Tab-separated table of C-alpha atoms and ligand atoms in Angstrom:
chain	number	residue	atom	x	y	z
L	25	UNK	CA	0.000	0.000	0.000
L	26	UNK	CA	2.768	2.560	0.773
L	27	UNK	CA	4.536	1.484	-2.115
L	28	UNK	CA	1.731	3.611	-3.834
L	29	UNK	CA	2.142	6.581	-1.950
L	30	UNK	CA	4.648	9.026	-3.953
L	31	UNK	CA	6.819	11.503	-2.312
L	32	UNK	CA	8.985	14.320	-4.176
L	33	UNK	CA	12.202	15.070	-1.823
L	34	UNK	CA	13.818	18.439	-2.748
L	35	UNK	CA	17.460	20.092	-1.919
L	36	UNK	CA	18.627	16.504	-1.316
L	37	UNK	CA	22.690	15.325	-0.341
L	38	UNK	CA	23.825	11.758	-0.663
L	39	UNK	CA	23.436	11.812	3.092
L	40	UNK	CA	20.014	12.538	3.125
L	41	UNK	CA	19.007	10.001	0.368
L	42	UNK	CA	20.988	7.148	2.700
L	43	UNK	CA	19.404	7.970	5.715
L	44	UNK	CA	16.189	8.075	4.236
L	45	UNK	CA	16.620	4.823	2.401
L	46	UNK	CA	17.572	3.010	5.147
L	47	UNK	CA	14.328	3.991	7.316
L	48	UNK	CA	12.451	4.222	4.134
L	49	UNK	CA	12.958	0.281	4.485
L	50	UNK	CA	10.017	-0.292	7.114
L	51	UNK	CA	7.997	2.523	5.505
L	52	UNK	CA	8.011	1.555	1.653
L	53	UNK	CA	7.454	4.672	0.398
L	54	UNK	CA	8.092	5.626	-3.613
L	55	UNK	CA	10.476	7.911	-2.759
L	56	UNK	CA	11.684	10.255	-5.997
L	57	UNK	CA	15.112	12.558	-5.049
L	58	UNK	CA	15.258	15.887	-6.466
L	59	UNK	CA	18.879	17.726	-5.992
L	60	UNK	CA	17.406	20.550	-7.173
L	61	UNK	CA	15.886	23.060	-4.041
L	62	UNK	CA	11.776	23.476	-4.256
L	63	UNK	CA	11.073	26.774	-5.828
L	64	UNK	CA	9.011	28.472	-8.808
L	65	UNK	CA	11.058	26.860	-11.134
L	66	UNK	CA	11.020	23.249	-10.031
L	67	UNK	CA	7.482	23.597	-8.352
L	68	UNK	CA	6.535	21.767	-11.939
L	69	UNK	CA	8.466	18.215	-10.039
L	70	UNK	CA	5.418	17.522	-8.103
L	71	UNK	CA	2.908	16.865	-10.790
L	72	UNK	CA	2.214	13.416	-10.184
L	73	UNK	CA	3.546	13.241	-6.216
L	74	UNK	CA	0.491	14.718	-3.593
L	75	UNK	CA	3.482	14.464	-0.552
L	76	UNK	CA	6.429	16.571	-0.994
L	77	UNK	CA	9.406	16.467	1.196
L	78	UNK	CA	11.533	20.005	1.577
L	79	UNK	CA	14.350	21.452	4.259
L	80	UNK	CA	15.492	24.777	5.307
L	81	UNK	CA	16.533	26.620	2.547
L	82	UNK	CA	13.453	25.830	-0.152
L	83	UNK	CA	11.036	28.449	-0.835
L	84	UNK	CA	7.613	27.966	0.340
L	85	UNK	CA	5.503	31.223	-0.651
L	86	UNK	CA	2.221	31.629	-2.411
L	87	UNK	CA	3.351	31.475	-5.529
L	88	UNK	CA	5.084	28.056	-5.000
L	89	UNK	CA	2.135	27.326	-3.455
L	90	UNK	CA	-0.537	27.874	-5.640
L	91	UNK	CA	1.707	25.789	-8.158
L	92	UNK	CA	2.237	22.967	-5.493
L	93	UNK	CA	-1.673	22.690	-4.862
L	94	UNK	CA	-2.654	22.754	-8.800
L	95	UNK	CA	-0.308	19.679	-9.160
L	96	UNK	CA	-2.328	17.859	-6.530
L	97	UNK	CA	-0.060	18.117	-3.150
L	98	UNK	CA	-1.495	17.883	0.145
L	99	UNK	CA	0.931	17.516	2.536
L	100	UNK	CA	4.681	19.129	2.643
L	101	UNK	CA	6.615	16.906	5.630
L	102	UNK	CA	9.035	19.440	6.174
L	103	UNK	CA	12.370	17.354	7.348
L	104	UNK	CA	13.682	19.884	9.586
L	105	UNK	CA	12.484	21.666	12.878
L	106	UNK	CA	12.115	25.489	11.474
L	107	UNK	CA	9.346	26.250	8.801
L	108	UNK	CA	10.654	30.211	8.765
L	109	UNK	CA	10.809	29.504	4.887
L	110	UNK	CA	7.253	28.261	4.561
L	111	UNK	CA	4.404	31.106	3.752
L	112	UNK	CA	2.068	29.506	6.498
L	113	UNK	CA	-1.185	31.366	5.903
L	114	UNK	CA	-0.947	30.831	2.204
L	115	UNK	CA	-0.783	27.303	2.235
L	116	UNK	CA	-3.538	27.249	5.271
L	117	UNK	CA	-6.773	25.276	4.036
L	118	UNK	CA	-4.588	23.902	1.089
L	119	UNK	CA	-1.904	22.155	2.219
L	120	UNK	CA	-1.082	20.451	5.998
L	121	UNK	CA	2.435	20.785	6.480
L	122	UNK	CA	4.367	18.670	9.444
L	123	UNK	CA	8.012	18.738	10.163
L	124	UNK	CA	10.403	17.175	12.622
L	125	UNK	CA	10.270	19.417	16.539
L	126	UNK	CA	13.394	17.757	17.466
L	127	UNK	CA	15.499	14.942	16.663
L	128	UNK	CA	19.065	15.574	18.652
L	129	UNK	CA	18.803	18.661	20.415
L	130	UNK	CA	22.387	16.534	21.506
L	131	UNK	CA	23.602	17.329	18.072
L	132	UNK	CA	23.089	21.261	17.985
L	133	UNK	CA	24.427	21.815	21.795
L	134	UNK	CA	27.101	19.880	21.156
L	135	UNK	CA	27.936	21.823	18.086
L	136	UNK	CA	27.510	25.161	19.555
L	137	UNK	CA	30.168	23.924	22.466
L	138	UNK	CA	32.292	22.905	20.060
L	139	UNK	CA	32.880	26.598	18.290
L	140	UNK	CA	32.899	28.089	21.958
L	141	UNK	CA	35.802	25.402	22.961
L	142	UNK	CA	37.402	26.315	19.291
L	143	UNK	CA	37.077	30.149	19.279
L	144	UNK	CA	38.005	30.074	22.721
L	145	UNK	CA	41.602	27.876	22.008
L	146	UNK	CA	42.062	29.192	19.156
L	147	UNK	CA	42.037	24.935	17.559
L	148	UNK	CA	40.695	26.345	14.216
L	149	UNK	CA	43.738	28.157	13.738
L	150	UNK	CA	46.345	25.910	15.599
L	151	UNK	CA	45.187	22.888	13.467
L	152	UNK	CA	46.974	25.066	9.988
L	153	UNK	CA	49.772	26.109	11.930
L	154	UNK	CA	51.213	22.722	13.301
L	155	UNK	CA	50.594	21.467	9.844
L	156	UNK	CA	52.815	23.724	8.551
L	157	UNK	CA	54.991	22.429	11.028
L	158	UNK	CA	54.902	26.103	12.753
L	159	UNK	CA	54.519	25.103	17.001
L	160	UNK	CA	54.414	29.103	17.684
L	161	UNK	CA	51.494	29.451	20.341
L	162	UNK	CA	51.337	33.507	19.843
L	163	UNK	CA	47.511	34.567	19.411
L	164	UNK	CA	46.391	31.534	20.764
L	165	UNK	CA	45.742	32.622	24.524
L	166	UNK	CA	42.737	31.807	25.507
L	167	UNK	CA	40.210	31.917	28.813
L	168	UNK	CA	39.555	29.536	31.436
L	169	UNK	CA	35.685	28.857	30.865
L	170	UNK	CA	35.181	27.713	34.609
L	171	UNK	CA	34.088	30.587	37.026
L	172	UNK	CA	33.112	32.725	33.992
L	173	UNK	CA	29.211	33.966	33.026
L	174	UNK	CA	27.201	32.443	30.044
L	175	UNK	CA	24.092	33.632	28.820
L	176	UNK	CA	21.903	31.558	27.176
L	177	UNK	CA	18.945	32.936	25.086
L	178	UNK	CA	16.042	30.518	24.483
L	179	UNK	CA	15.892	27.743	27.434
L	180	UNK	CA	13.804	24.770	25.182
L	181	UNK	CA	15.459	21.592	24.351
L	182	UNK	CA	18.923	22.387	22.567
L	183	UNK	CA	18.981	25.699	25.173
L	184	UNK	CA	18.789	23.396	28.423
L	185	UNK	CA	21.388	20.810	26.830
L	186	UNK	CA	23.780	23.616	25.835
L	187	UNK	CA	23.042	24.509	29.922
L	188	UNK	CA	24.373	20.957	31.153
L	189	UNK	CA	27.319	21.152	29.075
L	190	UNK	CA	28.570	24.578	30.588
L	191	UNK	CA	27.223	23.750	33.516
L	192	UNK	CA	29.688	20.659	33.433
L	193	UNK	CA	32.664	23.118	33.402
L	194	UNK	CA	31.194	25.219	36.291
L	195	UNK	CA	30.552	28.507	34.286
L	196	UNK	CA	27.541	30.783	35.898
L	197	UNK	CA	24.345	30.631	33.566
L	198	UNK	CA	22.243	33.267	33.018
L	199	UNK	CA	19.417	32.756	30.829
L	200	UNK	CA	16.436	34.858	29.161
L	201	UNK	CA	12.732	32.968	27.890
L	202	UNK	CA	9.538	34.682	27.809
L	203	UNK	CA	8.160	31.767	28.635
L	204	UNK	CA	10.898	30.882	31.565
L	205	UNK	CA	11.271	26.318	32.642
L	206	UNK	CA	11.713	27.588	36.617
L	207	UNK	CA	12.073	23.776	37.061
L	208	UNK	CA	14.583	23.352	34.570
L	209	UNK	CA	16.322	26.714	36.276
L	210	UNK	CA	15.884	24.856	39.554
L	211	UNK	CA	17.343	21.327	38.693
L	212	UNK	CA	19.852	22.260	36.440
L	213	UNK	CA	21.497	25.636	38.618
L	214	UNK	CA	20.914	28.931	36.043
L	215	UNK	CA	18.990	31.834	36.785
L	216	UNK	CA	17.027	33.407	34.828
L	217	UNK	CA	17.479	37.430	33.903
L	218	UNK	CA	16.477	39.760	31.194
L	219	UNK	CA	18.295	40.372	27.945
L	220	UNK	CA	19.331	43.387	29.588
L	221	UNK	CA	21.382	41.313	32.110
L	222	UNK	CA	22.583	38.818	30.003
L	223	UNK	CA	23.957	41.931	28.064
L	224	UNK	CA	26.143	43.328	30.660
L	225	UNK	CA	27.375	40.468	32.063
L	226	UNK	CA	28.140	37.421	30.009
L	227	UNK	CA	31.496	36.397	28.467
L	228	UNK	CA	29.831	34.491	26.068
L	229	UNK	CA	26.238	34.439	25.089
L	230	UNK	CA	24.754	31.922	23.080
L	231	UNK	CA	21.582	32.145	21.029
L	232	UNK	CA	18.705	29.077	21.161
L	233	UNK	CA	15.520	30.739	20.421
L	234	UNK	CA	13.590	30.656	17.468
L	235	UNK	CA	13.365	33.323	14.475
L	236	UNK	CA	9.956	34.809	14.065
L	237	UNK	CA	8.982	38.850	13.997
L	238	UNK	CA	9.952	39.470	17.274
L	239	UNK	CA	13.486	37.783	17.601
L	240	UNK	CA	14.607	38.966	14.147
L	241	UNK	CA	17.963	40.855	14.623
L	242	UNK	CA	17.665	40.463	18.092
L	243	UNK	CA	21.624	41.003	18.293
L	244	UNK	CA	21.304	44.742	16.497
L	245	UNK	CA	24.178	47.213	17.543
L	246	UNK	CA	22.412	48.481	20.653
L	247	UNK	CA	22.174	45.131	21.692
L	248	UNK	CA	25.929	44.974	21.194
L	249	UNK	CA	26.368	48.276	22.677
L	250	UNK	CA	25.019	46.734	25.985
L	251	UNK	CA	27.823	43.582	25.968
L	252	UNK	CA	30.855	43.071	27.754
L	253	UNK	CA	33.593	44.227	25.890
L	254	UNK	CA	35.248	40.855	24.183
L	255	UNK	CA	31.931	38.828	24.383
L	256	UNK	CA	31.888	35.405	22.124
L	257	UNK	CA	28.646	35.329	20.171
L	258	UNK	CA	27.451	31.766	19.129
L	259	UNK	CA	24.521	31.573	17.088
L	260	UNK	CA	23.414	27.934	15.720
L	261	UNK	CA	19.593	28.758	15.548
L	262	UNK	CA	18.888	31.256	12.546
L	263	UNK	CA	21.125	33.610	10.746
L	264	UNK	CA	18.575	36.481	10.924
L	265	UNK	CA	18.450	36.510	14.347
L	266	UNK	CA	21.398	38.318	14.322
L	267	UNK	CA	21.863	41.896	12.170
L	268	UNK	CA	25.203	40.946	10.287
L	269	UNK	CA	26.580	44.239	9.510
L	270	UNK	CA	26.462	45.158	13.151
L	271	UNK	CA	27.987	42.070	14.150
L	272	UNK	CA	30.591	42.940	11.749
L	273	UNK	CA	30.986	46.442	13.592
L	274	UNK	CA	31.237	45.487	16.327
L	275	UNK	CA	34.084	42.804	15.359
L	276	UNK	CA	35.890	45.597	13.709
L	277	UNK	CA	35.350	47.673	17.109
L	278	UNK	CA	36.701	44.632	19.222
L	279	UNK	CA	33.644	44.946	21.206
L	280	UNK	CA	32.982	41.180	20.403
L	281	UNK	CA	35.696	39.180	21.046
L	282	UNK	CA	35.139	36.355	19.345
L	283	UNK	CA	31.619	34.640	17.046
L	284	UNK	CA	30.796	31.560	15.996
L	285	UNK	CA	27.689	30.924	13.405
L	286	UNK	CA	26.671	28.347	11.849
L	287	UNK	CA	23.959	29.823	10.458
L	288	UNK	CA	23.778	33.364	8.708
L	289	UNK	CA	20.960	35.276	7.604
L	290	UNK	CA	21.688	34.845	3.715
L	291	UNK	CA	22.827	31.440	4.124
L	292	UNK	CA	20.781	29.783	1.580
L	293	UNK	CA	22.657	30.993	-1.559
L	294	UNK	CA	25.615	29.536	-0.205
L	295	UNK	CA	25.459	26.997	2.423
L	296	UNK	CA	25.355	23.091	1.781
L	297	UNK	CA	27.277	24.114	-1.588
L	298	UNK	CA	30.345	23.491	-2.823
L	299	UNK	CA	31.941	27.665	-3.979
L	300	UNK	CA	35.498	26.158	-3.576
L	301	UNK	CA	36.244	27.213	-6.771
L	302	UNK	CA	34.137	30.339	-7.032
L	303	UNK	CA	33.923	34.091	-6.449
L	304	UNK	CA	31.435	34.763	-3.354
L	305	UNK	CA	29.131	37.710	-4.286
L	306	UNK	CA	28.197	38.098	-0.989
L	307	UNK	CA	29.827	40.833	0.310
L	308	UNK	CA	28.816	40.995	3.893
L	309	UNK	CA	29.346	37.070	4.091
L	310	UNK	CA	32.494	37.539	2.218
L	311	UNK	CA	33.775	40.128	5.051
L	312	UNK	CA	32.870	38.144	7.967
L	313	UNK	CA	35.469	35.626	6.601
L	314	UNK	CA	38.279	37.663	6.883
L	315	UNK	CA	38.200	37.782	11.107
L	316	UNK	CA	40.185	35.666	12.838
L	317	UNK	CA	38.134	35.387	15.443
L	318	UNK	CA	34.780	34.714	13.379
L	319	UNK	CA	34.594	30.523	13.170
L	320	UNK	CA	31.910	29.673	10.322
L	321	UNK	CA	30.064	26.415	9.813
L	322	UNK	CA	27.684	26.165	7.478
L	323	UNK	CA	24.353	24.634	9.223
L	324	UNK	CA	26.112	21.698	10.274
L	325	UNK	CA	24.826	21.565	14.130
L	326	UNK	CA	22.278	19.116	13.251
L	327	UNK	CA	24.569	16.797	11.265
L	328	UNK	CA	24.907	13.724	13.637
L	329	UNK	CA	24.242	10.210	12.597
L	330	UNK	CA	21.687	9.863	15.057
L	331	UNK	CA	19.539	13.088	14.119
L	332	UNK	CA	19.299	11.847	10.740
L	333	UNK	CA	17.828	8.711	11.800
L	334	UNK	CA	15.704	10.538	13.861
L	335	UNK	CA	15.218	12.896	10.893
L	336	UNK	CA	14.160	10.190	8.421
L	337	UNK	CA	11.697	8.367	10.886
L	338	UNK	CA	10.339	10.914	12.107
L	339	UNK	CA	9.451	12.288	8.430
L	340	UNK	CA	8.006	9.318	7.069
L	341	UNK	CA	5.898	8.610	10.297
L	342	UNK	CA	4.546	11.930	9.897
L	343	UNK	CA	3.498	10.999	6.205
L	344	UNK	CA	2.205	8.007	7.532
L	345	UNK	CA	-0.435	9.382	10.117
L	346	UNK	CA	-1.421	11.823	7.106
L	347	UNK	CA	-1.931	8.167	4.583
L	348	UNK	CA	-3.497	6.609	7.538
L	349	UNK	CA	-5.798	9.896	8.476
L	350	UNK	CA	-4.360	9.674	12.165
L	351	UNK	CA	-4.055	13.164	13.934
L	352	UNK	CA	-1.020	14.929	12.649
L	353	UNK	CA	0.691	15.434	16.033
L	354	UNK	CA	3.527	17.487	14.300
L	355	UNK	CA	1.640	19.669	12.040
L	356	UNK	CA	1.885	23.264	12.209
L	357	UNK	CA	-0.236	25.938	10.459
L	358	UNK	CA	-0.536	30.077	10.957
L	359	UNK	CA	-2.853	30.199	13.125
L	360	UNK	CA	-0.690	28.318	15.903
L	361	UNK	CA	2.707	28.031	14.185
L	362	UNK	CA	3.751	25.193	16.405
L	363	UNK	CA	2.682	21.638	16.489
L	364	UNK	CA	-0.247	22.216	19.152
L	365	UNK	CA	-3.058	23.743	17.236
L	366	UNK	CA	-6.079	25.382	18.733
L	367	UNK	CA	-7.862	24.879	15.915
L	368	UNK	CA	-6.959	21.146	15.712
L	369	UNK	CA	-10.254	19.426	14.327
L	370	UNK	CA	-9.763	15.800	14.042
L	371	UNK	CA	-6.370	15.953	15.036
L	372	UNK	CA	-5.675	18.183	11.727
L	373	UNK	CA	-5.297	22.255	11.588
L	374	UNK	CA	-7.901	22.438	8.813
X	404	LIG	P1	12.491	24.795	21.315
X	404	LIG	O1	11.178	25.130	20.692
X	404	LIG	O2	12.605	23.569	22.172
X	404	LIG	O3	13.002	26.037	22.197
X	404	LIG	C1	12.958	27.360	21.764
X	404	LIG	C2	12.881	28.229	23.001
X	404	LIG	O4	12.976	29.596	22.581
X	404	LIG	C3	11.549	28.076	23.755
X	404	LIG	O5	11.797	27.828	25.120
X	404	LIG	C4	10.872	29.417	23.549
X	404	LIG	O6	10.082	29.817	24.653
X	404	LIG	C5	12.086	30.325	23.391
X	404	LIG	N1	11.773	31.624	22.806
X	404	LIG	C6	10.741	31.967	22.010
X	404	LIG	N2	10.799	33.289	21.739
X	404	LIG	C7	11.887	33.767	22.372
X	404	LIG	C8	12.468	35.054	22.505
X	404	LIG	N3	11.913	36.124	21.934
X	404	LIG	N4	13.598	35.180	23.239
X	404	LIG	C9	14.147	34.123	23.858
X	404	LIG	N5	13.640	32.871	23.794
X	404	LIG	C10	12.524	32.704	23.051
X	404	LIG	O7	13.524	24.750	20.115
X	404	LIG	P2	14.934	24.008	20.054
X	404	LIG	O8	14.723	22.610	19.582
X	404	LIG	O9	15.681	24.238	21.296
X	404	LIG	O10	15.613	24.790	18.848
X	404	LIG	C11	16.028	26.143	18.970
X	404	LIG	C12	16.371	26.672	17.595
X	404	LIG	O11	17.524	25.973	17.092
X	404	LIG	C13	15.296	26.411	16.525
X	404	LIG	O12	14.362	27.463	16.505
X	404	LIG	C14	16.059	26.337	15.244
X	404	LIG	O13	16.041	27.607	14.631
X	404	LIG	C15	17.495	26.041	15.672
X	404	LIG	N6	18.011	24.783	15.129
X	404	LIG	C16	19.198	24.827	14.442
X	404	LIG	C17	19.752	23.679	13.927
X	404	LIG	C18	21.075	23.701	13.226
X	404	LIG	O14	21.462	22.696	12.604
X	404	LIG	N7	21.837	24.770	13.291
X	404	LIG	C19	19.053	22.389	14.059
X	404	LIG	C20	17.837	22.447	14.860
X	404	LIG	C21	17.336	23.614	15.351
């Protein structure tokens, strides 16, 4: 029976099309791969597929999908947590889309330690210069990390891992969440603050919230204006959450001591793609690459074995339910834009 059930994948990596495979074994899904990203001009893919499968960097608006409902899709199973690309209200009533809430919020803590550890050593630069058989340590002092004040901005699941971890070296956390876990602050040791606080007094500050109207360039130079001088900014939730040229500002400033990103806010011309032997266009991107003390990955947090697994069940279950007409536990729509819907009827948005 699911044999019968198409599904168009778009934007996908030889990583993606193994992991799906794999999981795609107990599901039996006709599964047809598209490299190229969803969009006006490949919108034409789906005529014949009613489930489409996208990630972060496809473009969801009304144009794409009027096109995508003409050709007969109903569902988009989004295979990643955010749905910022996705024009919610104009697919409402057409299309249900689900997508994957979390699948290693291991993965993306672990990552953001990682550039913290780096930026803080200085590894990404000692790893060239003992290859080049160069064992100078100048430039590479770094900070002890225990005793010192983290803030942490967004306390849900990759927030509260992230906590653990710095807890684990005995750094002070200070966190901000309009909608504040006092448990969580309780069990785990941080206190919570307002941005204000976290401003003035962390050495490095660490973003976990997600992008919507209100958190878009939530970093902005007043923001930065309020830091400690020589903060480290890690950002590993959405590029746009931070304003880039004041970022860059304040680099050139040597307010901020130090940033790691592995997202940016016009990340999806570039990242997942190969430029290696290209010009970047992008000027602002372009500049950020010339600090030493700016560490870029390029939306790699979630890239663990075991959060593509999750990934790839998680995706095809929620395709599944939708075949099967069971509740769609992980949809999301406008009018709640998360995966409890008030207007749930029958378990579906619409
Ligand atoms: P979550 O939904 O568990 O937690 C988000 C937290 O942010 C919630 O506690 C929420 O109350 C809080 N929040 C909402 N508005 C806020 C605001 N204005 N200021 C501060 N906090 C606010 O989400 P999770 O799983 O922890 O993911 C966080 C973000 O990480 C996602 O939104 C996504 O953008 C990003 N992400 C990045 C990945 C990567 O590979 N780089 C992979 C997965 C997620």
């Amino acid at each position: 029976m699911a044999g019968e059930t198409k599904i168009a994948f778009f934007d996908t990596k030889p990583y993606d099309e193994e992991s799906f495979d794999v999981v795609n074994r107990e599901f039996g899904f006709s599964i047809k791969y598209h490299k190229s990203r969803l969009g006006a001009d490949t919108a034409i893919l789906t005529k014949g597929y009613p489930i489409v499968c996208a990630f972060v960097n496809d473009t969801i608006d009304r144009a794409v999908t009027d096109e995508l409902y003409g050709q007969g899709v109903r569902l988009i199973a989004m295979r990643c947590a955010g749905y910022n690309n996705i024009d919610l209200k104009a697919v409402y009533g057409k299309i249900h889309v689900v997508r994957v809430p979390a699948y290693s919020p291991y993965a993306v803590a672990e990552h953001a330690a990682g550039l913290i550890l780096s930026l803080n050593r200085k590894i990404h630069k000692a790893y060239y210069r003992t290859r080049d058989n160069n064992f100078n340590i100048n430039g590479f002092l770094g900070f002890d990390m225990y005793g010192k004040t983290a803030g942490v901005i967004g306390t849900g699941k990759i927030g509260r891992v992230l906590i653990d971890i710095l807890k684990g070296f005995k750094m002070h956390v200070l966190a901000y969440d309009p909608f504040p876990n006092t448990t969580a602050a309780q069990e785990q040791g941080f206190e919570y603050v307002d941005l204000d606080t976290i401003y003035k007094k962390s050495d490095i500050i660490s973003l976990h919230c997600p992008l919507s109207k209100e958190t878009q360039h939530l970093i902005d130079a007043v923001a930065i204006d309020k830091m400690k001088e020589g903060v480290m900014i890690i950002n590993t939730s959405r590029g746009a959450l931070i304003d880039t040229a004041a970022l860059i500002e304040g680099l050139k400033a040597k307010r901020i001591g130090s940033a790691g990103l592995d997202v940016y806010e016009e990340e999806s011309e570039y990242f997942f793609e190969d430029f290696s032997g290209g010009i970047i266009d992008d000027d602002i991107l372009a500049r950020l690459l010339t600090f030493p003390n700016v560490l870029v990955t390029s939306h790699q947090a979630f890239f663990t074995r075991e959060a593509l697994s999750n990934i790839a069940h998680t995706t095809l279950q929620n395709i599944k339910d939708f075949i099967d007409g069971k509740p769609l536990t992980n949809e999301i729509c406008y009018q709640c834009g998360a995966e409890t819907c008030n207007k749930k009827a029958n378990g579906k948005c619409f």
